[in-house]
Coordinates of C-alpha atoms in Angstrom, one line a residue:
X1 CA 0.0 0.0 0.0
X2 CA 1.6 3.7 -0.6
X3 CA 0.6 6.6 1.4
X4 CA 1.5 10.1 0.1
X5 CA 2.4 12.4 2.5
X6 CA 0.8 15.9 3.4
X7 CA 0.2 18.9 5.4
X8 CA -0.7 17.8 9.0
X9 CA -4.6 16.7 8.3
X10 CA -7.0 19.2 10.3
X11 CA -4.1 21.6 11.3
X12 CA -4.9 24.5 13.3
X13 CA -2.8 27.7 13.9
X14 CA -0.9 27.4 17.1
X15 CA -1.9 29.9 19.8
X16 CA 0.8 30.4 22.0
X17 CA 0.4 31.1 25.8
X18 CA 0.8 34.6 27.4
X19 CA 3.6 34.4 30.0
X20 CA 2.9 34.1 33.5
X21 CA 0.7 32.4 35.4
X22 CA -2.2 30.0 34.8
X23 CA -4.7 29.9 37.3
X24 CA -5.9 26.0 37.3
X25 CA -9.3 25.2 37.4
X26 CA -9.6 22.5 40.4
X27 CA -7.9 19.2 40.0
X28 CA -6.3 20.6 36.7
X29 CA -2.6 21.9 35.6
X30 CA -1.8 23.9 33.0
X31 CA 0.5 22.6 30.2
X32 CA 2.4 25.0 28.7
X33 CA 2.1 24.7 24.7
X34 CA 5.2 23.2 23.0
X35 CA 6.9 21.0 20.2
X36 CA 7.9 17.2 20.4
X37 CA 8.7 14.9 18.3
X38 CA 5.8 12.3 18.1
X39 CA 5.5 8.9 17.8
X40 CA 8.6 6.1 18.3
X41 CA 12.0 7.3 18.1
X42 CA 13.3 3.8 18.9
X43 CA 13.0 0.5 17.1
X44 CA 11.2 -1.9 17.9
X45 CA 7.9 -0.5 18.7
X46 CA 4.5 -1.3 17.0
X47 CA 4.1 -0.1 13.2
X48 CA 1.3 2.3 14.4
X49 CA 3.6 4.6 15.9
X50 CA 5.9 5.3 13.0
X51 CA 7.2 7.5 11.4
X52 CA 8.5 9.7 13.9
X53 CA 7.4 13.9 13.4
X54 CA 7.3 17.0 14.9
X55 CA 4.6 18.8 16.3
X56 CA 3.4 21.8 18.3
X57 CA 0.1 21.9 20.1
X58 CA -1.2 25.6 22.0
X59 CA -1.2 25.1 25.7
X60 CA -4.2 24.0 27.9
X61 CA -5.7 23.0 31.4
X62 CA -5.7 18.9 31.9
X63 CA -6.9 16.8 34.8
X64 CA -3.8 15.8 36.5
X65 CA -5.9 11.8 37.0
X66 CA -8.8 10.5 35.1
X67 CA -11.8 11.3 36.2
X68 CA -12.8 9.4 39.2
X69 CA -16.3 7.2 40.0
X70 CA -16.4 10.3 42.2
X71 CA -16.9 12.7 39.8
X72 CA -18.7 10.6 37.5
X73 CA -21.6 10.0 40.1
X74 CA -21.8 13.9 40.3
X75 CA -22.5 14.3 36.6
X76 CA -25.0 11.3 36.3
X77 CA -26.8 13.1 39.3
X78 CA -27.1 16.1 38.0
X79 CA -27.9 15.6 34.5
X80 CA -29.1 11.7 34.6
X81 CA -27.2 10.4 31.7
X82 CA -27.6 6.8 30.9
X83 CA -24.4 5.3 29.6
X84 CA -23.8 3.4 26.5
X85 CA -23.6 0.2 28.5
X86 CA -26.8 0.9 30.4
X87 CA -28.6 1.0 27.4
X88 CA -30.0 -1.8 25.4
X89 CA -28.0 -2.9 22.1
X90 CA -29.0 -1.4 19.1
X91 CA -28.9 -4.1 16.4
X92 CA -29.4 -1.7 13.6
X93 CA -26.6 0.6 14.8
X94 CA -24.2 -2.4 15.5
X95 CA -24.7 -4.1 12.1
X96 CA -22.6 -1.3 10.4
X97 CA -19.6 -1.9 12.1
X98 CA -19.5 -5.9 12.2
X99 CA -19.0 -7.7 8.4
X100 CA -21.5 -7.8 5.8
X101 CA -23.9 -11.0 6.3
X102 CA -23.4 -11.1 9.8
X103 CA -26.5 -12.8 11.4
X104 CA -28.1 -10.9 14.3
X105 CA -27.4 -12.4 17.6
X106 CA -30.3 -13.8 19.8
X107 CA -32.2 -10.7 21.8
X108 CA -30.4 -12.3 25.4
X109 CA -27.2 -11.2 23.9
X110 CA -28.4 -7.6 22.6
X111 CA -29.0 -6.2 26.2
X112 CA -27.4 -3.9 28.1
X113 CA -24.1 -5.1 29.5
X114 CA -20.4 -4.8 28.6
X115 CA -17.0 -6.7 27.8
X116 CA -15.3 -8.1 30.8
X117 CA -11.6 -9.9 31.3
X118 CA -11.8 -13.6 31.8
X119 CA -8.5 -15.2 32.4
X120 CA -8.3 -18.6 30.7
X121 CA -7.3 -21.3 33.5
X122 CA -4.3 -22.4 30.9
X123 CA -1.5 -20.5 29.0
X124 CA -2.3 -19.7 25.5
X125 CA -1.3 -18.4 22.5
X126 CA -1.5 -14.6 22.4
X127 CA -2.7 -14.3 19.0
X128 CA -6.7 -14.2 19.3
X129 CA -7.7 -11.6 22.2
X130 CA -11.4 -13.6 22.6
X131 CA -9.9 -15.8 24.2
X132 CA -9.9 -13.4 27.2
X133 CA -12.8 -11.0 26.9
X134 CA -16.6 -12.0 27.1
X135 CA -19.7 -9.7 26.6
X136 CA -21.6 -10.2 30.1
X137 CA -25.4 -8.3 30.3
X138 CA -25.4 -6.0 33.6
X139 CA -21.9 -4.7 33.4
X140 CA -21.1 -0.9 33.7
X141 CA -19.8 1.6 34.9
X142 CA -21.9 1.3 38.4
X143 CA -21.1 -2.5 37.7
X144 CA -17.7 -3.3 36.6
X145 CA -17.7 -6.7 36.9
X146 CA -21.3 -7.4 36.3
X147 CA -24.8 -6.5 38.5
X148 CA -23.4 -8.1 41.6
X149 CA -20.4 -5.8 42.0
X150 CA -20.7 -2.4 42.9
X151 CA -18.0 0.5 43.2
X152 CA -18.8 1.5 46.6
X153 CA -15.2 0.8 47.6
X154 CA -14.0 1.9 44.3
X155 CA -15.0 5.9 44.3
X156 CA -11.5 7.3 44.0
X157 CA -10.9 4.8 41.2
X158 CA -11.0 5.6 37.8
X159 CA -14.4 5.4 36.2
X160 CA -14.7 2.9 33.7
X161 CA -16.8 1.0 30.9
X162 CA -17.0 4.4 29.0
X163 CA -18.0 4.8 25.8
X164 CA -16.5 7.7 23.5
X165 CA -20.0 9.2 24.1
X166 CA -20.1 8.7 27.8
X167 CA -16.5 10.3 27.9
X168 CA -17.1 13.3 26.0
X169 CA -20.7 13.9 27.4
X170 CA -18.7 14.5 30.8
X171 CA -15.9 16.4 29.6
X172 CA -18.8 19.1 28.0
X173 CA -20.6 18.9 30.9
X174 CA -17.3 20.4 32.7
X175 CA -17.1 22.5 30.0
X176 CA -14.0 21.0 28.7
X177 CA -13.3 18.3 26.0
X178 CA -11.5 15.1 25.0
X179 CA -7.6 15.8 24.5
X180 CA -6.3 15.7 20.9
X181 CA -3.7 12.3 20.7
X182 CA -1.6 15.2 20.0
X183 CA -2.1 16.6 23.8
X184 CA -2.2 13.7 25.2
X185 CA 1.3 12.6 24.0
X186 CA 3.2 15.9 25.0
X187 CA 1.1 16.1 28.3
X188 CA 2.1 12.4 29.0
X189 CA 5.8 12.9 27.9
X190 CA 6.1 15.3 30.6
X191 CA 8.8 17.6 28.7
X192 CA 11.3 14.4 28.5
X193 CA 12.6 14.3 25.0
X194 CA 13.5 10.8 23.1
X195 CA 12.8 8.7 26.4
X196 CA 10.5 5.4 26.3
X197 CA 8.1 6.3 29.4
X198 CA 6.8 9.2 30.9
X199 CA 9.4 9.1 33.8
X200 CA 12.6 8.3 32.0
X201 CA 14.1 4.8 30.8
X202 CA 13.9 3.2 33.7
X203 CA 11.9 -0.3 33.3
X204 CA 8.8 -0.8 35.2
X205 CA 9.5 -4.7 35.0
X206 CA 12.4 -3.8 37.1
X207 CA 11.1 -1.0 39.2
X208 CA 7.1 -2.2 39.7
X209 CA 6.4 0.6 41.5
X210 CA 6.5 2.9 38.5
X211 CA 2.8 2.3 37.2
X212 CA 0.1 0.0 37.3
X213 CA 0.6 -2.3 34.5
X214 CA 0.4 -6.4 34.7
X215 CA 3.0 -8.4 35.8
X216 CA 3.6 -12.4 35.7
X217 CA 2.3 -14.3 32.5
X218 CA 0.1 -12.6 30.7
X219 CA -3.3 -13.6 30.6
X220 CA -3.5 -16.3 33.4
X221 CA -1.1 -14.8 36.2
X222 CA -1.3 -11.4 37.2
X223 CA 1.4 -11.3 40.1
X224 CA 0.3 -7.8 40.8
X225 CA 4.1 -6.7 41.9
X226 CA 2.9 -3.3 41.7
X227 CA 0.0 -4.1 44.4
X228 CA -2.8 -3.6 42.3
X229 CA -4.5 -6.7 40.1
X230 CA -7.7 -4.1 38.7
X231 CA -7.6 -0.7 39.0
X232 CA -6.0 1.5 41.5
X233 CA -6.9 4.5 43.3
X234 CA -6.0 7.3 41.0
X235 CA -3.2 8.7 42.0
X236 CA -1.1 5.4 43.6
X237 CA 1.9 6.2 41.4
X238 CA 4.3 8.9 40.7
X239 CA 3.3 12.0 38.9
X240 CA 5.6 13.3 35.9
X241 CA 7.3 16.0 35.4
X242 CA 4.0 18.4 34.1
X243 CA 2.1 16.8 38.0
X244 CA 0.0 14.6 35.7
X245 CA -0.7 10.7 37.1
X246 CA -1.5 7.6 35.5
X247 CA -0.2 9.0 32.2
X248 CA 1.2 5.5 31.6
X249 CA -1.1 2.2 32.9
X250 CA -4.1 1.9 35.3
X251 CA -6.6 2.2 32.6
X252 CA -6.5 3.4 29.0
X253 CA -7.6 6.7 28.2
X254 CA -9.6 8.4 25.1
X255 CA -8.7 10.6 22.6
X256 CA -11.0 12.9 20.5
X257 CA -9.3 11.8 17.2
X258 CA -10.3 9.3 15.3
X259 CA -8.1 6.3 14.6
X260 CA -6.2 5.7 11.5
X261 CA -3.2 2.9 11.5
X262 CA -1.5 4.7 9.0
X263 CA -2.0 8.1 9.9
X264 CA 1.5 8.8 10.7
X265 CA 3.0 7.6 6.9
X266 CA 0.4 10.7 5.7
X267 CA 2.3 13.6 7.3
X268 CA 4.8 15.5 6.1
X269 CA 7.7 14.6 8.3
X270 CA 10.0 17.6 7.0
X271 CA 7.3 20.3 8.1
X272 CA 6.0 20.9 11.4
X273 CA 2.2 19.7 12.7
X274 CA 0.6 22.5 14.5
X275 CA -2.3 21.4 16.9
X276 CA -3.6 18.1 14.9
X277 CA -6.7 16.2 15.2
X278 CA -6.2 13.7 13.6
X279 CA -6.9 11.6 10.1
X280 CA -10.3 12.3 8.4
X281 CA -11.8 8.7 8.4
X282 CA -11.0 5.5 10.4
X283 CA -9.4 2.5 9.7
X284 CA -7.7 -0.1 11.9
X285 CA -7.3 -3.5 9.5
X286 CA -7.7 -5.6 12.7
X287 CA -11.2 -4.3 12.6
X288 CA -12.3 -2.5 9.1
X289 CA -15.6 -2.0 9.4
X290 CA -15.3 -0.4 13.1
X291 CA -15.4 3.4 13.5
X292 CA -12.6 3.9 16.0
X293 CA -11.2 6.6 18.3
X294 CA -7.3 6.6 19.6
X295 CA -6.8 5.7 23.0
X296 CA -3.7 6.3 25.1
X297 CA -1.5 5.2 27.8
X298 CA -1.8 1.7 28.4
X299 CA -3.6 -0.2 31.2
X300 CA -3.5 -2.4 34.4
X301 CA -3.9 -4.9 31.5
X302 CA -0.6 -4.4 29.5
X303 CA 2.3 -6.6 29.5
X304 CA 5.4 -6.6 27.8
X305 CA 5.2 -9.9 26.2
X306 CA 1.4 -8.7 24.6
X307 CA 0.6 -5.1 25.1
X308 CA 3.6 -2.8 25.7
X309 CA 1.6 0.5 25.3
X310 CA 2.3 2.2 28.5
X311 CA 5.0 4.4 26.3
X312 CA 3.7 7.4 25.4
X313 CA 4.2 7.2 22.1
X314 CA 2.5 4.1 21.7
X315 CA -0.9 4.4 20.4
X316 CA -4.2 2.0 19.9
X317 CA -7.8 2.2 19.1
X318 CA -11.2 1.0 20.4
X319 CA -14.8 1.3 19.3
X320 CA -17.0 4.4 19.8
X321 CA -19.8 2.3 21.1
X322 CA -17.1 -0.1 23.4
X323 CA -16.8 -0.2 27.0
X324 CA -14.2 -1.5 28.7
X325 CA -13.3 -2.5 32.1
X326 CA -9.6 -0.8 31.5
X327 CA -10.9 2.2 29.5
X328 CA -11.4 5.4 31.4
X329 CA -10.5 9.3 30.4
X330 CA -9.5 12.9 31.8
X331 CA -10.6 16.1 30.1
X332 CA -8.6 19.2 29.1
X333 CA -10.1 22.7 28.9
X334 CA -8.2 25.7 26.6
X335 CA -7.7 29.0 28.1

């Protein structure tokens, strides 16, 4: 396949910061605007995140965590929004993002609920993911693990089992947005040119105390080194360098741009990107008929030997309509 490069898709001018300082709105810093170099600078990493390019985004307020049960409680309460997984399947909505022919599946299957981790008992091969999720009715956000789990111990956690919707309905309701992948990468790399993770080179196999990622043998033995096997209060780990947490690990995190594997190959590496947001259409070949949105920062779910994507460079995509128990957000408001 070619791929012809061009101006930075959806480019906006940069607006650069006055000088001084920023007064936060609560539970938010302010990120100075910038350039980086995005994506992998180092081989090795997933195709996705190649080829390497600069860009400069305009600075903006972010939550230093993702937003909490907490605070999601406090916008269902006052504006009673159902969320995607509370809400009965809509065949006729799902049937243009699965292949043509597809037979509907019986109405048991088609009510509300969500995808939940299932550890097989034995190793297997790491090459089909079903293998470890299942689709289970009552599961949400209120439910994690399904109608007989609650998250009355879990309020400082991040919220999760989001949809794209459910993510950016909060961030307007706090009259903020979804980052750009763009944002999220500089916020996450914390100022720290040409370095793997957010905090430096060090190796969170070797330092487990780092972020909450999974360790043992991926997906039947979660050793939980870093003392969490789910989620983790937000906030358990070390900030970086900007005072943002859980930049890398805990749970995944959304993006407002759609997702496009080859995105990257269609930029004009010898020019700068001012303030992306991203490819015009979707397309992830794992999934064609999808429509996708990026997702950042890796989760309590990533290991090394599968899913290495708590790197800020590294990059994946998930559903609009797909809740996960490892999928969360944080929003980020411009001056």
């Amino acid at each position: 396949m070619l791929f012809f490069a061009t101006a930075c898709s959806n480019e906006t001018p940069v607006k650069q910061a006055n000088e001084g300082l920023h007064e936060a709105p609560p539970g938010m810093v302010w990120i100075e605007g910038g350039a980086y170099t995005r994506g992998a600078t180092q081989q090795g990493e997933y195709p996705r995140e190649y080829p390497p390019h600069r860009v400069e985004v305009s600075g903006f307020f972010m939550d230093t965590t993702e937003v909490t049960n907490a605070q999601y409680s406090e916008f269902v309460a006052a504006t009673g929004y159902i969320t995607i997984a509370e809400r009965p399947v809509d065949w006729d909505e799902m049937v243009k993002e699965v292949p043509p022919g597809t037979t509907k599946p019986a109405d048991s299957l088609l009510a509300p609920g969500s995808l939940i981790f299932s550890p097989p008992a034995e190793i297997v091969s790491l090459d089909n993911h079903f293998q470890w999720w299942s689709w289970k009715n009552g599961v949400n956000w209120k439910h994690p693990e399904g109608s007989d789990s609650d998250i009355s111990q879990r309020m400082n956690h991040s919220v999760v089992h989001m949809a794209y919707a459910d993510a950016k309905a909060y961030c307007a309701w706090k009259g903020g947005r979804l980052p750009t992948e763009a944002e999220w990468e500089y916020a996450a790399r914390g100022g720290l040119e040409g370095k793997r993770f957010s905090w430096g080179d060090e190796d969170p196999l070797v330092n487990p105390l780092l972020a909450n990622i999974y360790q043992g043998v991926f997906p039947t033995e979660n050793t939980a080194e870093d003392g969490f096997p789910g989620t983790s209060p937000v906030g358990s780990f070390p900030p970086n360098n900007y005072g943002l947490y859980d930049m890398a690990g805990n749970v995944w995190e959304w993006c407002s741009d759609l997702f496009n594997q080859n995105y990257y190959y269609t930029i004009d590496a010898t020019k700068l990107c001012r303030n992306p947001a991203g490819p015009g259409t979707s397309y992830d070949s794992r999934d064609p008929y999808a429509q996708k949105r990026t997702i950042k920062g890796g989760s309590y779910l990533c290991h090394v030997s599968y899913c290495e994507n708590y790197r800020p460079s590294a990059r994946e995509s998930s559903s609009e309509d797909t809740g996960l128990p490892h999928l969360g957000f944080r929003c980020v408001v411009m001056k």
